[in-house]
Backbone as ProteinMPNN parsed JSONL, in Angstrom:
{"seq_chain_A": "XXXXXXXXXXXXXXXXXXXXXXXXXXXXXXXXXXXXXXXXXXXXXXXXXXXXXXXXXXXXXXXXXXXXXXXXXXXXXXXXXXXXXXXXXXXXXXXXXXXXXXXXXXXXXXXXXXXXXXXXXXXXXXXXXXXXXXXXXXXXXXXXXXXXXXXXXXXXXXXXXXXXXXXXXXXXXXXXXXXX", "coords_chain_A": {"N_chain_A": [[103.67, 95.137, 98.889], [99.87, 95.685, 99.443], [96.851, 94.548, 99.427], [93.665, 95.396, 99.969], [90.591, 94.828, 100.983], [86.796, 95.624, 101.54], [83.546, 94.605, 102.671], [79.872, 95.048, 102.942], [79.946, 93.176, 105.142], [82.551, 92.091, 105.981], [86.066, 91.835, 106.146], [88.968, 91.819, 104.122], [92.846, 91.046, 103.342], [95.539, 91.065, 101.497], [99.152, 90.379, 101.366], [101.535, 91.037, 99.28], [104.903, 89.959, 97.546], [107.097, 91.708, 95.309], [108.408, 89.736, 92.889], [111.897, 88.962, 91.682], [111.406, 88.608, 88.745], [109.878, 90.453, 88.381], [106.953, 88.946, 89.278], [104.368, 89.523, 90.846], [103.756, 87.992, 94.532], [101.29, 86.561, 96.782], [101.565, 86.546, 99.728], [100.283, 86.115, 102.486], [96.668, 85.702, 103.922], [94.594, 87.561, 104.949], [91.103, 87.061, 106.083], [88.002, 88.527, 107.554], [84.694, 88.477, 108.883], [82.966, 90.983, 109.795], [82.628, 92.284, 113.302], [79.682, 92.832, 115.235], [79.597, 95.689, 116.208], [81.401, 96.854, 114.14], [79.767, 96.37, 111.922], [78.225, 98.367, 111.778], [80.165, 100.417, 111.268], [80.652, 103.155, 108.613], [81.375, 102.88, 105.151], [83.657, 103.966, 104.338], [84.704, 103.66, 107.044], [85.139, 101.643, 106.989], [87.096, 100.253, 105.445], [89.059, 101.284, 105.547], [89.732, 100.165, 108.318], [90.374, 97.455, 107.242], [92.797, 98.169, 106.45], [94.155, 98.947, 108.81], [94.111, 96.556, 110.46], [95.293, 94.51, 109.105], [98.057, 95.773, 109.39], [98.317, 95.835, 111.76], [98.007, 92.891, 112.2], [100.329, 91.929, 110.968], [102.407, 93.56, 111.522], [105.233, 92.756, 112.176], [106.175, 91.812, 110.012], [106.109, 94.8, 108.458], [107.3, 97.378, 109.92], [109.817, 99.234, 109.993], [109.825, 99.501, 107.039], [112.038, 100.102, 103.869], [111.393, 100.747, 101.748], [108.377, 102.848, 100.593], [105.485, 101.123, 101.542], [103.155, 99.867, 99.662], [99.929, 100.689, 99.822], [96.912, 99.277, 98.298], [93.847, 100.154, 97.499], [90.35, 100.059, 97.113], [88.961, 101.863, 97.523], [88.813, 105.298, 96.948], [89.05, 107.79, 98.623], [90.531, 106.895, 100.733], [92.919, 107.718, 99.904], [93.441, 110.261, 100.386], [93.317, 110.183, 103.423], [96.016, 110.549, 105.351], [96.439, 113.0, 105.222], [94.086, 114.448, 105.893], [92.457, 116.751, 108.206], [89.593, 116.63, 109.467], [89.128, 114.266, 111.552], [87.774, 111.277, 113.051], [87.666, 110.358, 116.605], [88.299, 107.504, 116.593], [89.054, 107.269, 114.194], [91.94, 108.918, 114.508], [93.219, 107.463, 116.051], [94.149, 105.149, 114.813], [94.965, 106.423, 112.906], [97.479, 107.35, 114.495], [98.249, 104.912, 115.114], [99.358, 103.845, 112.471], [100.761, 105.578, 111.194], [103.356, 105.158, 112.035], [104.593, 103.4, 110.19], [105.586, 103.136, 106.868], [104.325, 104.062, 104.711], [102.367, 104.033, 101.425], [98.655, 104.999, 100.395], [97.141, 103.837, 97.865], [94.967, 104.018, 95.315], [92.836, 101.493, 93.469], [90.647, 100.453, 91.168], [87.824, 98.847, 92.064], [87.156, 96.913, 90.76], [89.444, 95.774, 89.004], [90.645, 94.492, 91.303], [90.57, 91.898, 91.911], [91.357, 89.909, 93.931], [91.757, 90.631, 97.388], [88.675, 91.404, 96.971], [87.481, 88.559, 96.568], [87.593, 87.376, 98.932], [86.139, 88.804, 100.454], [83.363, 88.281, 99.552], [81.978, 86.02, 100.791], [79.897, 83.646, 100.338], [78.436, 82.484, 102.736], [78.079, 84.524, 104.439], [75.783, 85.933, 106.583], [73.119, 87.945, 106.065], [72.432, 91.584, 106.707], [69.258, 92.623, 107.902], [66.361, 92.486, 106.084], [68.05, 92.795, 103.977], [68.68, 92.112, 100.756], [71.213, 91.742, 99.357], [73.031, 89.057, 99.568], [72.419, 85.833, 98.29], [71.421, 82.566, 99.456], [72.937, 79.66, 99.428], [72.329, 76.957, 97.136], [73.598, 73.195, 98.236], [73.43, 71.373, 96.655], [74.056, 72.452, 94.332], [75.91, 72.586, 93.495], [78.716, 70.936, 92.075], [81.317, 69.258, 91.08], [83.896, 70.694, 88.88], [85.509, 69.122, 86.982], [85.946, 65.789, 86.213], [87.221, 62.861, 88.337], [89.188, 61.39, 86.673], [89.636, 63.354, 84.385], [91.054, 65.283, 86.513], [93.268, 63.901, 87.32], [94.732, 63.058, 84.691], [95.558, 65.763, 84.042], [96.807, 66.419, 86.231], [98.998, 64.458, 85.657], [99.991, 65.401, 83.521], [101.084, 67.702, 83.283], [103.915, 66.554, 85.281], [104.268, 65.617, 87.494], [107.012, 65.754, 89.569], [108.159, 64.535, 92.21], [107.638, 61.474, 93.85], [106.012, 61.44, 96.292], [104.957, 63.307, 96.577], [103.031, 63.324, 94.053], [101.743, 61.113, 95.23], [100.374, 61.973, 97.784], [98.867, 63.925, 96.118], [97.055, 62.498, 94.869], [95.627, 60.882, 96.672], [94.545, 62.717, 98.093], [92.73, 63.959, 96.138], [91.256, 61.266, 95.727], [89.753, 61.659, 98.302], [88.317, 64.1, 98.153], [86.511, 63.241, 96.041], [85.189, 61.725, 97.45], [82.457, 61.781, 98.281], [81.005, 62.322, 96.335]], "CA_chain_A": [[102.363, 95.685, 98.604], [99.255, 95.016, 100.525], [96.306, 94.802, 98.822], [92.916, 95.394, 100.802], [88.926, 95.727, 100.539], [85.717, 95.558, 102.781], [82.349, 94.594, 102.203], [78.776, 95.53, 103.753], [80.373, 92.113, 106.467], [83.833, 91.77, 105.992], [87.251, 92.741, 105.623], [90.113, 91.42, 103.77], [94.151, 91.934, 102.889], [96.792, 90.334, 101.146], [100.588, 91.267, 101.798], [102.497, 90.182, 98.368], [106.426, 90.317, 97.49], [107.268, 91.212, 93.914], [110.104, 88.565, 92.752], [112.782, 89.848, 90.757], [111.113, 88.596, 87.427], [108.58, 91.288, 88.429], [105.266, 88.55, 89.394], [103.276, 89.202, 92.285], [103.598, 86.489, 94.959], [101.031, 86.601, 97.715], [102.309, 85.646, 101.116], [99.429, 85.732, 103.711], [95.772, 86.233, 103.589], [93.265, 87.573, 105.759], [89.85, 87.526, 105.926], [87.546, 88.2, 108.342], [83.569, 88.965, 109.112], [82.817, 92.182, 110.989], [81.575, 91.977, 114.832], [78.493, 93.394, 115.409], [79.753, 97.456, 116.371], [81.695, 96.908, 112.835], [78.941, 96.329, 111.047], [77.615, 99.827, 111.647], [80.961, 101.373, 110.575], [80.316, 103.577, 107.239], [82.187, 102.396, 103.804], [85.207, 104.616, 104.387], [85.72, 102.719, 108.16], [85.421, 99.89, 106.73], [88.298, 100.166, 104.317], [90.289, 101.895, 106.717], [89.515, 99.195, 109.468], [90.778, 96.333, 106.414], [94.23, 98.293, 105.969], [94.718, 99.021, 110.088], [94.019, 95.161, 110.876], [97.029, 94.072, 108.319], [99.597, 96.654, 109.529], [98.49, 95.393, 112.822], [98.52, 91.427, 112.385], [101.983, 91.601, 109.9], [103.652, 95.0, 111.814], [106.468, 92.678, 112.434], [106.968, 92.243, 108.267], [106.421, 96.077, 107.79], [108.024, 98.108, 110.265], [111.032, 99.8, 109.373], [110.419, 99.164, 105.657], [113.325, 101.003, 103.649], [110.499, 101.731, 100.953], [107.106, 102.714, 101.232], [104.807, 99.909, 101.368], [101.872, 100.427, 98.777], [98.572, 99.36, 100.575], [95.979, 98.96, 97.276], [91.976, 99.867, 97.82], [89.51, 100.238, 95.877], [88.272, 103.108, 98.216], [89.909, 106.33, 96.549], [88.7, 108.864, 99.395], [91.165, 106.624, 101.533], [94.22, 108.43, 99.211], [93.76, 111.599, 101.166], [93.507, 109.891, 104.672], [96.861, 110.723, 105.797], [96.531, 114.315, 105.03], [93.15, 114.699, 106.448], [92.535, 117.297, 109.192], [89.25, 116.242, 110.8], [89.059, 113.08, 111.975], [86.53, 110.39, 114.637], [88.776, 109.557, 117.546], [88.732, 106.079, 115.998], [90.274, 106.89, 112.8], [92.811, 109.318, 115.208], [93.609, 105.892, 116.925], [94.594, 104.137, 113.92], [95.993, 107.076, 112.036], [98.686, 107.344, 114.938], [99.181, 103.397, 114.877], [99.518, 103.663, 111.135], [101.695, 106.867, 111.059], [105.089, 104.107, 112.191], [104.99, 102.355, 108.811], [106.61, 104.183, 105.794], [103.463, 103.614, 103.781], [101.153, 104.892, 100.851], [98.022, 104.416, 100.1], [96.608, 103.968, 96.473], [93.554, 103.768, 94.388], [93.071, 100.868, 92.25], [89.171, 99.879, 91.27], [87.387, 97.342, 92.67], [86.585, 95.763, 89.372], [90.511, 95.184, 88.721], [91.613, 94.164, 92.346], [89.99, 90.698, 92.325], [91.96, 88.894, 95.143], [91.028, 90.725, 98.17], [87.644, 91.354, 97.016], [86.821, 87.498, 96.22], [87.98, 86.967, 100.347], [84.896, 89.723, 101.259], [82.283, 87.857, 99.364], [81.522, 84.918, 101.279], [77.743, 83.174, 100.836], [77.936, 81.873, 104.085], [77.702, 85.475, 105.825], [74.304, 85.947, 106.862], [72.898, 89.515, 105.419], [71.211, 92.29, 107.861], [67.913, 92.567, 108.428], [66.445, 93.056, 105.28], [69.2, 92.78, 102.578], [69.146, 90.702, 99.556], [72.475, 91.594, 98.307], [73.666, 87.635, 99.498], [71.409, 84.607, 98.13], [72.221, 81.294, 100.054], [73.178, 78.421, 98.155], [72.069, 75.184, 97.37], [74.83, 72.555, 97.812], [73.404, 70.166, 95.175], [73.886, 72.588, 93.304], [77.493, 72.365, 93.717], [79.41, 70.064, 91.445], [83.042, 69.238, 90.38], [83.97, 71.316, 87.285], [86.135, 68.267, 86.233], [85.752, 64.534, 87.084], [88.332, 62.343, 88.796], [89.804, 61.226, 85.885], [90.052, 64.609, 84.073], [92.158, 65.996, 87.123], [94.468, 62.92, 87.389], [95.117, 63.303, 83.286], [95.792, 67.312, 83.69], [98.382, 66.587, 86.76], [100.144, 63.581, 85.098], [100.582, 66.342, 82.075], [102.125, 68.802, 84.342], [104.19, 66.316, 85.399], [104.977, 65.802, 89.224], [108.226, 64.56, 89.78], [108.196, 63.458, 92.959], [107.058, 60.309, 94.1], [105.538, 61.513, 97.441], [103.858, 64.744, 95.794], [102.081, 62.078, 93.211], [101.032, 59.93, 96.081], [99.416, 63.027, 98.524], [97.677, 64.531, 95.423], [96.334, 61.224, 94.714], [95.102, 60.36, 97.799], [93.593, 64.32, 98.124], [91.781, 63.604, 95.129], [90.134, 60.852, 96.219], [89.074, 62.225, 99.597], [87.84, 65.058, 97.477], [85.507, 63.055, 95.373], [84.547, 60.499, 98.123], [81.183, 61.783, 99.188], [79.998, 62.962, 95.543]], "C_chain_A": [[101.341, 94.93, 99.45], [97.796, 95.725, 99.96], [94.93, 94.524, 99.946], [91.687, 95.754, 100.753], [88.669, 94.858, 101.741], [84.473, 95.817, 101.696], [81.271, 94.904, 103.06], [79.576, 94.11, 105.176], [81.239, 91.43, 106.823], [84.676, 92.285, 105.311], [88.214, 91.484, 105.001], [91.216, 92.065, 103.552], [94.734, 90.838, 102.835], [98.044, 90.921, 100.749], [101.123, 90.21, 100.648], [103.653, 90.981, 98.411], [106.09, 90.448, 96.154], [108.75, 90.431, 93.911], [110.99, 89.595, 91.813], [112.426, 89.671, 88.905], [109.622, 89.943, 86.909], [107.232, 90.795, 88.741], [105.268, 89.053, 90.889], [103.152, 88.302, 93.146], [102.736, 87.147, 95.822], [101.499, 85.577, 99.181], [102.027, 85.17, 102.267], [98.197, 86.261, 102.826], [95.195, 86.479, 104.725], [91.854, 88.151, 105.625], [88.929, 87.19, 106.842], [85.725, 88.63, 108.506], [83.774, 89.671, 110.028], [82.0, 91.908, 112.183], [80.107, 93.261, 114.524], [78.446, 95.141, 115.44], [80.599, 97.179, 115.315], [80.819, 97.066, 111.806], [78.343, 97.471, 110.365], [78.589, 100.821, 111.227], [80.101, 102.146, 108.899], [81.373, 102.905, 106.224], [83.462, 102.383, 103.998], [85.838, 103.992, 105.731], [86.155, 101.534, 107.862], [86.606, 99.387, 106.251], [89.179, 100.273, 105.376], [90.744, 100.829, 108.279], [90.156, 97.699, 108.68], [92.585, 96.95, 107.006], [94.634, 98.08, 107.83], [94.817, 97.224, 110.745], [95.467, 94.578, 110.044], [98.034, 94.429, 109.385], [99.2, 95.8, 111.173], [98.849, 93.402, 113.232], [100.368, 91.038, 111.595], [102.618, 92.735, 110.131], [105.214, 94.473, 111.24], [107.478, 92.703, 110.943], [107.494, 93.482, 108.142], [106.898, 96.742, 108.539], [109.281, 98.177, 109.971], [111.402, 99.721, 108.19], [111.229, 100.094, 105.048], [112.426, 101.536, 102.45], [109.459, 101.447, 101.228], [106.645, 101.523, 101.023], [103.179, 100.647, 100.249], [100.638, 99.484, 99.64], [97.414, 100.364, 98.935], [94.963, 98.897, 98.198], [91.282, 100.302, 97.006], [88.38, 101.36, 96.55], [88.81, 104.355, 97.64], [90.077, 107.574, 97.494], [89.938, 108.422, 100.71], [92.766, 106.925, 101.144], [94.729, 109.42, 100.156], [94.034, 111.337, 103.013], [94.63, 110.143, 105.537], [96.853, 112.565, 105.773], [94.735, 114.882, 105.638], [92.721, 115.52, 107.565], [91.704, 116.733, 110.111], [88.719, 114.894, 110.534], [88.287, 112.204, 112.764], [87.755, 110.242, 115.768], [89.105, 108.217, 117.192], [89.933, 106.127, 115.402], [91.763, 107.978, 113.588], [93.56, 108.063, 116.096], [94.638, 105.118, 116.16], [95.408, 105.068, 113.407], [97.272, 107.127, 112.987], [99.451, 105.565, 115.063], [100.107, 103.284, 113.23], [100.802, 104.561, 110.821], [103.602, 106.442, 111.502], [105.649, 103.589, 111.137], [105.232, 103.819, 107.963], [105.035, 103.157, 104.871], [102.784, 104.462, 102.828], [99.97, 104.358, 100.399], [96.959, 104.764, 98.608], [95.375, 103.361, 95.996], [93.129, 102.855, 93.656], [91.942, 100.595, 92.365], [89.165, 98.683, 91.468], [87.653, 95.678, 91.522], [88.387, 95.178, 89.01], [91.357, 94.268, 89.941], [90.703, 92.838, 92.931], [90.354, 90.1, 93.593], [91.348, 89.331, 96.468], [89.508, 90.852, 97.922], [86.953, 89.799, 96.697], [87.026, 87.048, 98.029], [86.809, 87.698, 101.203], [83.872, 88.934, 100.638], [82.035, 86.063, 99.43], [80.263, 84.373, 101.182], [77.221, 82.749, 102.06], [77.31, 83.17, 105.099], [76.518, 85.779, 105.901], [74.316, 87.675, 106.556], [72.08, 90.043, 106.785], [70.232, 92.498, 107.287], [67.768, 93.388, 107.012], [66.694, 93.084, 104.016], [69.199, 91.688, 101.484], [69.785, 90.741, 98.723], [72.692, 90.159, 98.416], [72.203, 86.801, 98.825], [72.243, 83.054, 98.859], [72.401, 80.425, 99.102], [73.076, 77.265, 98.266], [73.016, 74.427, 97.573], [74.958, 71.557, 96.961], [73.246, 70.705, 94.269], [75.173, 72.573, 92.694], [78.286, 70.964, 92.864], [80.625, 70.432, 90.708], [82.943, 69.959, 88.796], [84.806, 70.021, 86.511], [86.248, 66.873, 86.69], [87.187, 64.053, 87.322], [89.247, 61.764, 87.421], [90.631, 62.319, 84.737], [91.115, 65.257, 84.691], [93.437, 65.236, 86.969], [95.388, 63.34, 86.505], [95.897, 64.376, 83.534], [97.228, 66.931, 84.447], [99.059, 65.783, 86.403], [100.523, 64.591, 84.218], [101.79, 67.134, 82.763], [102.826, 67.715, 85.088], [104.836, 66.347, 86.889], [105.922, 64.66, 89.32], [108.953, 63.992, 91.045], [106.704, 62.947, 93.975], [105.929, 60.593, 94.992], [104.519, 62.68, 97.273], [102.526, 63.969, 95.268], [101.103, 61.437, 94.271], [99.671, 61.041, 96.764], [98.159, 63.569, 97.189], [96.679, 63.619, 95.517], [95.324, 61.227, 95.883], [93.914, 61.483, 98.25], [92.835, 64.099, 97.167], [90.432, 62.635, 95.235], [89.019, 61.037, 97.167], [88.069, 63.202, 98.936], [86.167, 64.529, 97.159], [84.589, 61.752, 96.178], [83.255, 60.668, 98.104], [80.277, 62.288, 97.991], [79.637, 61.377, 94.745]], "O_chain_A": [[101.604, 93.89, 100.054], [97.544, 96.929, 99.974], [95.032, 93.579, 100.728], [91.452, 96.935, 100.498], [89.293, 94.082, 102.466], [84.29, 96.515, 100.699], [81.689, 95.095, 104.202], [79.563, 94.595, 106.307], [81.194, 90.481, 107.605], [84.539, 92.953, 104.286], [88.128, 90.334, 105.43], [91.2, 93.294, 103.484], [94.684, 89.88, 103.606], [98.096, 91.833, 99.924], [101.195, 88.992, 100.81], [103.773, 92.098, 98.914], [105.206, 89.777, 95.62], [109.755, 90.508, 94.619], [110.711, 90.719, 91.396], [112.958, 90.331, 88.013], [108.909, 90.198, 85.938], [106.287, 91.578, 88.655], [106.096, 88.912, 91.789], [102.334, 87.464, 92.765], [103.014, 88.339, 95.948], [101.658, 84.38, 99.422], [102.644, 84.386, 102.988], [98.228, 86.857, 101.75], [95.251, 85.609, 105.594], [91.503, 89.261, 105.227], [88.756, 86.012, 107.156], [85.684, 89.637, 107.798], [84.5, 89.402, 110.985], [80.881, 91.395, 112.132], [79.88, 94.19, 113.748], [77.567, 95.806, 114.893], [81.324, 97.586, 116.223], [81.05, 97.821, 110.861], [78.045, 97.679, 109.188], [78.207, 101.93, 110.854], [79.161, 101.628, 108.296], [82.31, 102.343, 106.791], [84.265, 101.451, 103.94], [87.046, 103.769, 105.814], [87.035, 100.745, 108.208], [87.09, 98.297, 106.557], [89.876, 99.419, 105.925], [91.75, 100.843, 108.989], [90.437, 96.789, 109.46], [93.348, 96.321, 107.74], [95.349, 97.129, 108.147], [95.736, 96.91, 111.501], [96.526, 94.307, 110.609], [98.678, 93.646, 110.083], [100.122, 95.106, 111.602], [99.555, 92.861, 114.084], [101.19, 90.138, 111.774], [103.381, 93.158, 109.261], [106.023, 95.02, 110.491], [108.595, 93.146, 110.678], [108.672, 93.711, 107.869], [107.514, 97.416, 107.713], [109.888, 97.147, 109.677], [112.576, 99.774, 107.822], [111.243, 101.149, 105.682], [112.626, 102.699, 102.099], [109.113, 100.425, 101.821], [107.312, 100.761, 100.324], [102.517, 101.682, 100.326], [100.488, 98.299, 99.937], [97.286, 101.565, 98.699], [94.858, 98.188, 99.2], [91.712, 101.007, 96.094], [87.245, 101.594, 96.134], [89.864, 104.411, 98.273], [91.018, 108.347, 97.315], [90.286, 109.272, 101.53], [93.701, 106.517, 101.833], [95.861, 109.536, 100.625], [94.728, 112.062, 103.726], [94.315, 109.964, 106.713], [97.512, 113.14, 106.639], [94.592, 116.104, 105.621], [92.445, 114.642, 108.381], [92.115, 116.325, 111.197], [88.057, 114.506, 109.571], [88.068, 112.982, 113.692], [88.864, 109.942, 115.326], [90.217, 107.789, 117.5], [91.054, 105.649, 115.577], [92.816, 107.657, 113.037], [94.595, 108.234, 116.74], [95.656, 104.589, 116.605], [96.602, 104.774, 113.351], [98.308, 106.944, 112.349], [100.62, 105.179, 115.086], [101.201, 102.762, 113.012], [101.759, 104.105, 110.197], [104.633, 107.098, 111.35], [106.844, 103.323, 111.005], [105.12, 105.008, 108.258], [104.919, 101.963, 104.595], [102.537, 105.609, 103.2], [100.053, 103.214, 99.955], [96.233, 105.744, 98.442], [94.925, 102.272, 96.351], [92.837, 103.452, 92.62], [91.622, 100.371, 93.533], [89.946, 97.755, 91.257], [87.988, 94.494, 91.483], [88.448, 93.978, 88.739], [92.349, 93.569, 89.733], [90.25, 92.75, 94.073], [89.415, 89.792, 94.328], [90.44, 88.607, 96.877], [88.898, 90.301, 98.838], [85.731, 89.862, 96.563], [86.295, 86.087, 98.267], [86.52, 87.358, 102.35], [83.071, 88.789, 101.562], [81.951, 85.209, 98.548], [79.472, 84.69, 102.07], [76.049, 82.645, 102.422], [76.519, 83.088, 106.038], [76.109, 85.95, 104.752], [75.251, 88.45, 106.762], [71.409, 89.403, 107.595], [70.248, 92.582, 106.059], [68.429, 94.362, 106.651], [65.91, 93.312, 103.094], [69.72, 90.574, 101.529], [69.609, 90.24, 97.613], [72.581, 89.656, 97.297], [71.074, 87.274, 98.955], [73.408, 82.69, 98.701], [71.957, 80.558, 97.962], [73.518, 76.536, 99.153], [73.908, 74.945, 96.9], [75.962, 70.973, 96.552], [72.62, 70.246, 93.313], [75.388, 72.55, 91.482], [78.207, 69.904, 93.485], [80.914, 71.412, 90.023], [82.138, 69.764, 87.886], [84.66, 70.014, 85.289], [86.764, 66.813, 87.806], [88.169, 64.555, 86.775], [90.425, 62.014, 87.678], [91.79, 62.212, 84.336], [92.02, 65.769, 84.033], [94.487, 65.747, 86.58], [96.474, 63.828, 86.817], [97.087, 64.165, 83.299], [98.343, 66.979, 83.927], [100.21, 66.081, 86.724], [101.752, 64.641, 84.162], [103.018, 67.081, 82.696], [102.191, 67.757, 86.142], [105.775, 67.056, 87.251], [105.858, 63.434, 89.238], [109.948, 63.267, 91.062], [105.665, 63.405, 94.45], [104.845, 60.113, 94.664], [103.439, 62.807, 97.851], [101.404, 63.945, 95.774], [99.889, 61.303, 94.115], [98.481, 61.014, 96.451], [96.934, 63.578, 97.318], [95.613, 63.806, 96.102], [94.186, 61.673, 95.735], [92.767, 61.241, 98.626], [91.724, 64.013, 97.69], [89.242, 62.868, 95.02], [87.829, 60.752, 97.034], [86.893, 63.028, 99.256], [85.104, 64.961, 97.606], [83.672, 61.07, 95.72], [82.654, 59.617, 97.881], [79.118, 62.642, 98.207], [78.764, 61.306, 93.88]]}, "name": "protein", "num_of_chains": 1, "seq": "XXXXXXXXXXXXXXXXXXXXXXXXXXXXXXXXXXXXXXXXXXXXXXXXXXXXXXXXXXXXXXXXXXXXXXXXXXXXXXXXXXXXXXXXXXXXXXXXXXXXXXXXXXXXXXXXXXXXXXXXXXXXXXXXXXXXXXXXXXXXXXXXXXXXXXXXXXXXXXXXXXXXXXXXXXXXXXXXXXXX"}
């Protein structure tokens, strides 16, 4: 499965395996800000420009899959896309790149498909001219949800049993909290 959204300035997708106990693993991520002639895509390129970037950075995973591949969006107009008569030369571009993979593509709302959509909403991306969907963010306003001692406690609980694991966290921990 290959789960995938786009925002007014970026795209994301994440390609998970299910295991045999049935969870969800994710296995790559990508996420990227749109160039400048992206930006001006409409909604529906946008989406469509998330899923074609996957199939194109991870072909070598999905070609020749033996079942379809489910690509997840929270676009639903991008259901019919394969069956679509008229087309931009763009999306004719992509639909014949796309048209190699054994794929389908499904509906799932935004509001349930957290993962790629937390990879599109970055604070850092600067908004167009205008826009005050983003607000920037203070960084003092930024503080640890749990102090150094709190985390230590939690991962001694969960128990890491080896030696060299223990040591790296450790040491990550401190680095962590050096500069607050």
């Amino acid at each position: 499965m290959i789960e995938t959204d786009a925002s007014d300035y970026a795209i994301a997708a994440i390609p998970s395996i299910t295991l045999s106990n049935g969870e969800l693993h994710p296995i790559a991520f990508l996420s990227r800000t749109l160039t400048g002639a992206e930006l001006n895509y409409d909604m529906h390129n946008k989406e469509l420009l998330a899923i074609f970037k996957a199939f194109k950075l991870w072909h070598h995973y999905l070609e020749g899959a033996a079942n379809p591949i489910n690509v997840v969006t929270d676009h639903k107009n991008l259901e019919y896309f394969s069956t679509t008569k008229i087309l931009t030369r763009q999306q004719v571009r992509w639909s014949e790149y796309l048209s190699a993979f054994n794929m389908v593509i499904r509906f799932w709302p935004g509001r349930l498909d957290a993962k790629p959509d937390a990879l599109t909403r970055c604070w850092d991306v600067y908004s167009k001219e205008g826009d005050t969907g983003y607000a920037s963010v203070n960084p003092q306003n930024l503080q640890p949800i749990f102090t150094e001692e709190q985390l230590i406690s939690s991962l001694w609980a969960t128990y890491l049993e080896e030696p060299v694991l223990q040591a790296s966290v450790l040491m990550d921990i401190k680095k962590l909290h050096s500069n607050i």
